[in-house]
Every structure is written in structure tokens, then in C-alpha cells.
mmCIF file of the C-alpha atoms, coordinates in Angstrom:
data_MODEL
# 
_entry.id   MODEL 
# 
loop_
_atom_site.group_PDB 
_atom_site.id 
_atom_site.type_symbol 
_atom_site.label_atom_id 
_atom_site.label_alt_id 
_atom_site.label_comp_id 
_atom_site.label_asym_id 
_atom_site.label_entity_id 
_atom_site.label_seq_id 
_atom_site.pdbx_PDB_ins_code 
_atom_site.Cartn_x 
_atom_site.Cartn_y 
_atom_site.Cartn_z 
_atom_site.occupancy 
_atom_site.B_iso_or_equiv 
_atom_site.pdbx_formal_charge 
_atom_site.auth_seq_id 
_atom_site.auth_comp_id 
_atom_site.auth_asym_id 
_atom_site.auth_atom_id 
_atom_site.pdbx_PDB_model_num 
ATOM 1   C CA . UNK A 1 1   ? 6.490   11.640  -4.166  1.00 0.00 ? 1   UNK A CA 1 
ATOM 2   C CA . UNK A 1 2   ? 8.902   11.258  -7.046  1.00 0.00 ? 2   UNK A CA 1 
ATOM 3   C CA . UNK A 1 3   ? 8.056   9.305   -10.175 1.00 0.00 ? 3   UNK A CA 1 
ATOM 4   C CA . UNK A 1 4   ? 10.687  6.671   -9.337  1.00 0.00 ? 4   UNK A CA 1 
ATOM 5   C CA . UNK A 1 5   ? 9.088   6.007   -5.934  1.00 0.00 ? 5   UNK A CA 1 
ATOM 6   C CA . UNK A 1 6   ? 5.601   5.858   -7.470  1.00 0.00 ? 6   UNK A CA 1 
ATOM 7   C CA . UNK A 1 7   ? 6.785   3.268   -9.996  1.00 0.00 ? 7   UNK A CA 1 
ATOM 8   C CA . UNK A 1 8   ? 8.299   1.127   -7.229  1.00 0.00 ? 8   UNK A CA 1 
ATOM 9   C CA . UNK A 1 9   ? 5.096   1.343   -5.165  1.00 0.00 ? 9   UNK A CA 1 
ATOM 10  C CA . UNK A 1 10  ? 2.811   0.585   -8.110  1.00 0.00 ? 10  UNK A CA 1 
ATOM 11  C CA . UNK A 1 11  ? 5.030   -2.318  -9.169  1.00 0.00 ? 11  UNK A CA 1 
ATOM 12  C CA . UNK A 1 12  ? 4.824   -3.748  -5.647  1.00 0.00 ? 12  UNK A CA 1 
ATOM 13  C CA . UNK A 1 13  ? 1.035   -3.456  -5.699  1.00 0.00 ? 13  UNK A CA 1 
ATOM 14  C CA . UNK A 1 14  ? 0.894   -5.023  -9.162  1.00 0.00 ? 14  UNK A CA 1 
ATOM 15  C CA . UNK A 1 15  ? 0.749   -8.571  -7.804  1.00 0.00 ? 15  UNK A CA 1 
ATOM 16  C CA . UNK A 1 16  ? -2.469  -10.102 -6.498  1.00 0.00 ? 16  UNK A CA 1 
ATOM 17  C CA . UNK A 1 17  ? -0.964  -11.428 -3.248  1.00 0.00 ? 17  UNK A CA 1 
ATOM 18  C CA . UNK A 1 18  ? 0.817   -8.176  -2.423  1.00 0.00 ? 18  UNK A CA 1 
ATOM 19  C CA . UNK A 1 19  ? -2.251  -6.107  -3.218  1.00 0.00 ? 19  UNK A CA 1 
ATOM 20  C CA . UNK A 1 20  ? -4.389  -8.376  -1.026  1.00 0.00 ? 20  UNK A CA 1 
ATOM 21  C CA . UNK A 1 21  ? -1.862  -8.171  1.830   1.00 0.00 ? 21  UNK A CA 1 
ATOM 22  C CA . UNK A 1 22  ? -1.678  -4.392  1.562   1.00 0.00 ? 22  UNK A CA 1 
ATOM 23  C CA . UNK A 1 23  ? -5.463  -4.039  1.552   1.00 0.00 ? 23  UNK A CA 1 
ATOM 24  C CA . UNK A 1 24  ? -5.652  -6.323  4.590   1.00 0.00 ? 24  UNK A CA 1 
ATOM 25  C CA . UNK A 1 25  ? -3.160  -4.091  6.417   1.00 0.00 ? 25  UNK A CA 1 
ATOM 26  C CA . UNK A 1 26  ? -5.058  -0.959  5.431   1.00 0.00 ? 26  UNK A CA 1 
ATOM 27  C CA . UNK A 1 27  ? -8.216  -2.538  6.887   1.00 0.00 ? 27  UNK A CA 1 
ATOM 28  C CA . UNK A 1 28  ? -6.341  -3.384  10.090  1.00 0.00 ? 28  UNK A CA 1 
ATOM 29  C CA . UNK A 1 29  ? -5.449  0.271   10.646  1.00 0.00 ? 29  UNK A CA 1 
ATOM 30  C CA . UNK A 1 30  ? -2.550  1.440   12.805  1.00 0.00 ? 30  UNK A CA 1 
ATOM 31  C CA . UNK A 1 31  ? -2.593  -1.737  14.920  1.00 0.00 ? 31  UNK A CA 1 
ATOM 32  C CA . UNK A 1 32  ? -1.510  -3.802  11.905  1.00 0.00 ? 32  UNK A CA 1 
ATOM 33  C CA . UNK A 1 33  ? -1.517  -7.588  11.791  1.00 0.00 ? 33  UNK A CA 1 
ATOM 34  C CA . UNK A 1 34  ? 0.897   -10.320 12.691  1.00 0.00 ? 34  UNK A CA 1 
ATOM 35  C CA . UNK A 1 35  ? 2.569   -12.123 9.801   1.00 0.00 ? 35  UNK A CA 1 
ATOM 36  C CA . UNK A 1 36  ? 0.918   -15.432 10.707  1.00 0.00 ? 36  UNK A CA 1 
ATOM 37  C CA . UNK A 1 37  ? -2.518  -13.815 10.718  1.00 0.00 ? 37  UNK A CA 1 
ATOM 38  C CA . UNK A 1 38  ? -1.883  -12.314 7.283   1.00 0.00 ? 38  UNK A CA 1 
ATOM 39  C CA . UNK A 1 39  ? -0.779  -15.690 5.940   1.00 0.00 ? 39  UNK A CA 1 
ATOM 40  C CA . UNK A 1 40  ? -3.833  -17.411 7.378   1.00 0.00 ? 40  UNK A CA 1 
ATOM 41  C CA . UNK A 1 41  ? -6.216  -14.798 6.037   1.00 0.00 ? 41  UNK A CA 1 
ATOM 42  C CA . UNK A 1 42  ? -4.700  -14.975 2.551   1.00 0.00 ? 42  UNK A CA 1 
ATOM 43  C CA . UNK A 1 43  ? -3.994  -18.727 2.662   1.00 0.00 ? 43  UNK A CA 1 
ATOM 44  C CA . UNK A 1 44  ? -0.375  -18.120 1.657   1.00 0.00 ? 44  UNK A CA 1 
ATOM 45  C CA . UNK A 1 45  ? 2.559   -20.252 2.872   1.00 0.00 ? 45  UNK A CA 1 
ATOM 46  C CA . UNK A 1 46  ? 5.003   -18.460 5.216   1.00 0.00 ? 46  UNK A CA 1 
ATOM 47  C CA . UNK A 1 47  ? 7.935   -18.387 2.746   1.00 0.00 ? 47  UNK A CA 1 
ATOM 48  C CA . UNK A 1 48  ? 5.769   -16.970 -0.023  1.00 0.00 ? 48  UNK A CA 1 
ATOM 49  C CA . UNK A 1 49  ? 4.258   -14.400 2.318   1.00 0.00 ? 49  UNK A CA 1 
ATOM 50  C CA . UNK A 1 50  ? 7.711   -13.306 3.503   1.00 0.00 ? 50  UNK A CA 1 
ATOM 51  C CA . UNK A 1 51  ? 8.760   -12.698 -0.094  1.00 0.00 ? 51  UNK A CA 1 
ATOM 52  C CA . UNK A 1 52  ? 5.702   -10.566 -0.813  1.00 0.00 ? 52  UNK A CA 1 
ATOM 53  C CA . UNK A 1 53  ? 5.881   -8.595  2.448   1.00 0.00 ? 53  UNK A CA 1 
ATOM 54  C CA . UNK A 1 54  ? 9.566   -7.896  1.759   1.00 0.00 ? 54  UNK A CA 1 
ATOM 55  C CA . UNK A 1 55  ? 8.587   -6.359  -1.585  1.00 0.00 ? 55  UNK A CA 1 
ATOM 56  C CA . UNK A 1 56  ? 6.003   -4.132  0.124   1.00 0.00 ? 56  UNK A CA 1 
ATOM 57  C CA . UNK A 1 57  ? 8.586   -3.146  2.743   1.00 0.00 ? 57  UNK A CA 1 
ATOM 58  C CA . UNK A 1 58  ? 11.156  -2.235  0.084   1.00 0.00 ? 58  UNK A CA 1 
ATOM 59  C CA . UNK A 1 59  ? 8.541   -0.141  -1.701  1.00 0.00 ? 59  UNK A CA 1 
ATOM 60  C CA . UNK A 1 60  ? 7.886   1.716   1.576   1.00 0.00 ? 60  UNK A CA 1 
ATOM 61  C CA . UNK A 1 61  ? 4.212   0.753   1.623   1.00 0.00 ? 61  UNK A CA 1 
ATOM 62  C CA . UNK A 1 62  ? 4.392   -1.230  4.859   1.00 0.00 ? 62  UNK A CA 1 
ATOM 63  C CA . UNK A 1 63  ? 6.391   -1.118  8.063   1.00 0.00 ? 63  UNK A CA 1 
ATOM 64  C CA . UNK A 1 64  ? 7.312   -3.984  10.343  1.00 0.00 ? 64  UNK A CA 1 
ATOM 65  C CA . UNK A 1 65  ? 7.980   -4.350  14.039  1.00 0.00 ? 65  UNK A CA 1 
ATOM 66  C CA . UNK A 1 66  ? 9.436   -7.373  15.764  1.00 0.00 ? 66  UNK A CA 1 
ATOM 67  C CA . UNK A 1 67  ? 7.394   -8.504  18.741  1.00 0.00 ? 67  UNK A CA 1 
ATOM 68  C CA . UNK A 1 68  ? 9.383   -11.316 20.275  1.00 0.00 ? 68  UNK A CA 1 
ATOM 69  C CA . UNK A 1 69  ? 9.561   -14.117 17.723  1.00 0.00 ? 69  UNK A CA 1 
ATOM 70  C CA . UNK A 1 70  ? 6.743   -12.627 15.664  1.00 0.00 ? 70  UNK A CA 1 
ATOM 71  C CA . UNK A 1 71  ? 6.563   -9.696  13.282  1.00 0.00 ? 71  UNK A CA 1 
ATOM 72  C CA . UNK A 1 72  ? 3.734   -7.202  13.122  1.00 0.00 ? 72  UNK A CA 1 
ATOM 73  C CA . UNK A 1 73  ? 3.150   -5.450  9.797   1.00 0.00 ? 73  UNK A CA 1 
ATOM 74  C CA . UNK A 1 74  ? 1.382   -2.137  9.354   1.00 0.00 ? 74  UNK A CA 1 
ATOM 75  C CA . UNK A 1 75  ? 0.378   -0.155  6.293   1.00 0.00 ? 75  UNK A CA 1 
ATOM 76  C CA . UNK A 1 76  ? 2.428   3.000   5.854   1.00 0.00 ? 76  UNK A CA 1 
ATOM 77  C CA . UNK A 1 77  ? -0.485  5.399   5.506   1.00 0.00 ? 77  UNK A CA 1 
ATOM 78  C CA . UNK A 1 78  ? 1.690   8.404   4.684   1.00 0.00 ? 78  UNK A CA 1 
ATOM 79  C CA . UNK A 1 79  ? 3.246   6.492   1.769   1.00 0.00 ? 79  UNK A CA 1 
ATOM 80  C CA . UNK A 1 80  ? -0.213  5.418   0.597   1.00 0.00 ? 80  UNK A CA 1 
ATOM 81  C CA . UNK A 1 81  ? -1.468  9.005   0.773   1.00 0.00 ? 81  UNK A CA 1 
ATOM 82  C CA . UNK A 1 82  ? 1.644   10.193  -1.051  1.00 0.00 ? 82  UNK A CA 1 
ATOM 83  C CA . UNK A 1 83  ? 0.987   7.724   -3.855  1.00 0.00 ? 83  UNK A CA 1 
ATOM 84  C CA . UNK A 1 84  ? -2.661  8.771   -4.129  1.00 0.00 ? 84  UNK A CA 1 
ATOM 85  C CA . UNK A 1 85  ? -1.638  12.439  -4.130  1.00 0.00 ? 85  UNK A CA 1 
ATOM 86  C CA . UNK A 1 86  ? 0.936   11.722  -6.842  1.00 0.00 ? 86  UNK A CA 1 
ATOM 87  C CA . UNK A 1 87  ? -1.661  9.960   -9.005  1.00 0.00 ? 87  UNK A CA 1 
ATOM 88  C CA . UNK A 1 88  ? -4.274  12.682  -8.610  1.00 0.00 ? 88  UNK A CA 1 
ATOM 89  C CA . UNK A 1 89  ? -1.974  15.721  -8.578  1.00 0.00 ? 89  UNK A CA 1 
ATOM 90  C CA . UNK A 1 90  ? -3.276  17.207  -11.824 1.00 0.00 ? 90  UNK A CA 1 
ATOM 91  C CA . UNK A 1 91  ? -6.716  15.646  -11.713 1.00 0.00 ? 91  UNK A CA 1 
ATOM 92  C CA . UNK A 1 92  ? -9.102  17.378  -14.124 1.00 0.00 ? 92  UNK A CA 1 
ATOM 93  C CA . UNK A 1 93  ? -6.494  20.059  -14.891 1.00 0.00 ? 93  UNK A CA 1 
ATOM 94  C CA . UNK A 1 94  ? -7.018  19.649  -18.628 1.00 0.00 ? 94  UNK A CA 1 
ATOM 95  C CA . UNK A 1 95  ? -10.800 19.382  -18.532 1.00 0.00 ? 95  UNK A CA 1 
ATOM 96  C CA . UNK A 1 96  ? -12.859 22.328  -19.781 1.00 0.00 ? 96  UNK A CA 1 
ATOM 97  C CA . UNK A 1 97  ? -15.753 21.166  -17.581 1.00 0.00 ? 97  UNK A CA 1 
ATOM 98  C CA . UNK A 1 98  ? -15.877 23.450  -14.489 1.00 0.00 ? 98  UNK A CA 1 
ATOM 99  C CA . UNK A 1 99  ? -17.560 20.656  -12.514 1.00 0.00 ? 99  UNK A CA 1 
ATOM 100 C CA . UNK A 1 100 ? -14.402 18.578  -12.988 1.00 0.00 ? 100 UNK A CA 1 
ATOM 101 C CA . UNK A 1 101 ? -11.865 20.712  -11.221 1.00 0.00 ? 101 UNK A CA 1 
ATOM 102 C CA . UNK A 1 102 ? -9.816  19.831  -8.136  1.00 0.00 ? 102 UNK A CA 1 
ATOM 103 C CA . UNK A 1 103 ? -11.408 22.800  -6.356  1.00 0.00 ? 103 UNK A CA 1 
ATOM 104 C CA . UNK A 1 104 ? -14.948 21.753  -7.306  1.00 0.00 ? 104 UNK A CA 1 
ATOM 105 C CA . UNK A 1 105 ? -16.967 19.922  -4.646  1.00 0.00 ? 105 UNK A CA 1 
ATOM 106 C CA . UNK A 1 106 ? -18.199 17.628  -7.459  1.00 0.00 ? 106 UNK A CA 1 
ATOM 107 C CA . UNK A 1 107 ? -14.675 16.505  -8.391  1.00 0.00 ? 107 UNK A CA 1 
ATOM 108 C CA . UNK A 1 108 ? -14.026 12.844  -7.591  1.00 0.00 ? 108 UNK A CA 1 
ATOM 109 C CA . UNK A 1 109 ? -10.414 13.676  -6.696  1.00 0.00 ? 109 UNK A CA 1 
# 
């Protein structure tokens, strides 16, 4: 993942409603959730939810699929993993502690 993409993704997750929606979709797994279900779970009006889901879509963190008149949203797990990998790429690289090394089983990376 490039720095530009990481900034876009982190900016999208930097709002409470978007972070909550993304976490809800991660919990749902590959099946995802319908937009109405997300709105009900988060107690967010449809127009507000659409705005926030659009931001997550533009950041590449979620995907959508039309199912008739409804839309199903799913977390983009490869994008999420890419962001986590980007953030932890050099984890512990500057630490003199051998227990804190990406190759150490004790590393929290």
C-alpha cells in the first residue's frame, strides 16, 4: 500500500460513524450487511449513512453490491490487511530488544 492510499483509508476511518460501520462490516464477515441493517444497528438516518458509506467506498475499505432495490456492503479485507501491513511494516525495526523483532514469536506485530 502506498502512503497516499493509507492516508485516505485512515482519514475515512477517522470519523466515529464510519469507524463503527466498518467494524460492523468486519464483524459480519464476507456475507456483509444490508444498508438498512447497518443504519438500524448504528441508529443513523439513511442519508447520513449513505454519505459515510460512500467515503468508505472511495477509500477502498468497503465494497457494495446491489441486490434488487437494496445494497449489501462488505468489508474489503484485502484493503484492511494492506493497511495493517503498511502500519506495521517496520515494527520493532529500530528496537535493540531482541524480543521485539518482527521475527520474534513475542512480537505483537
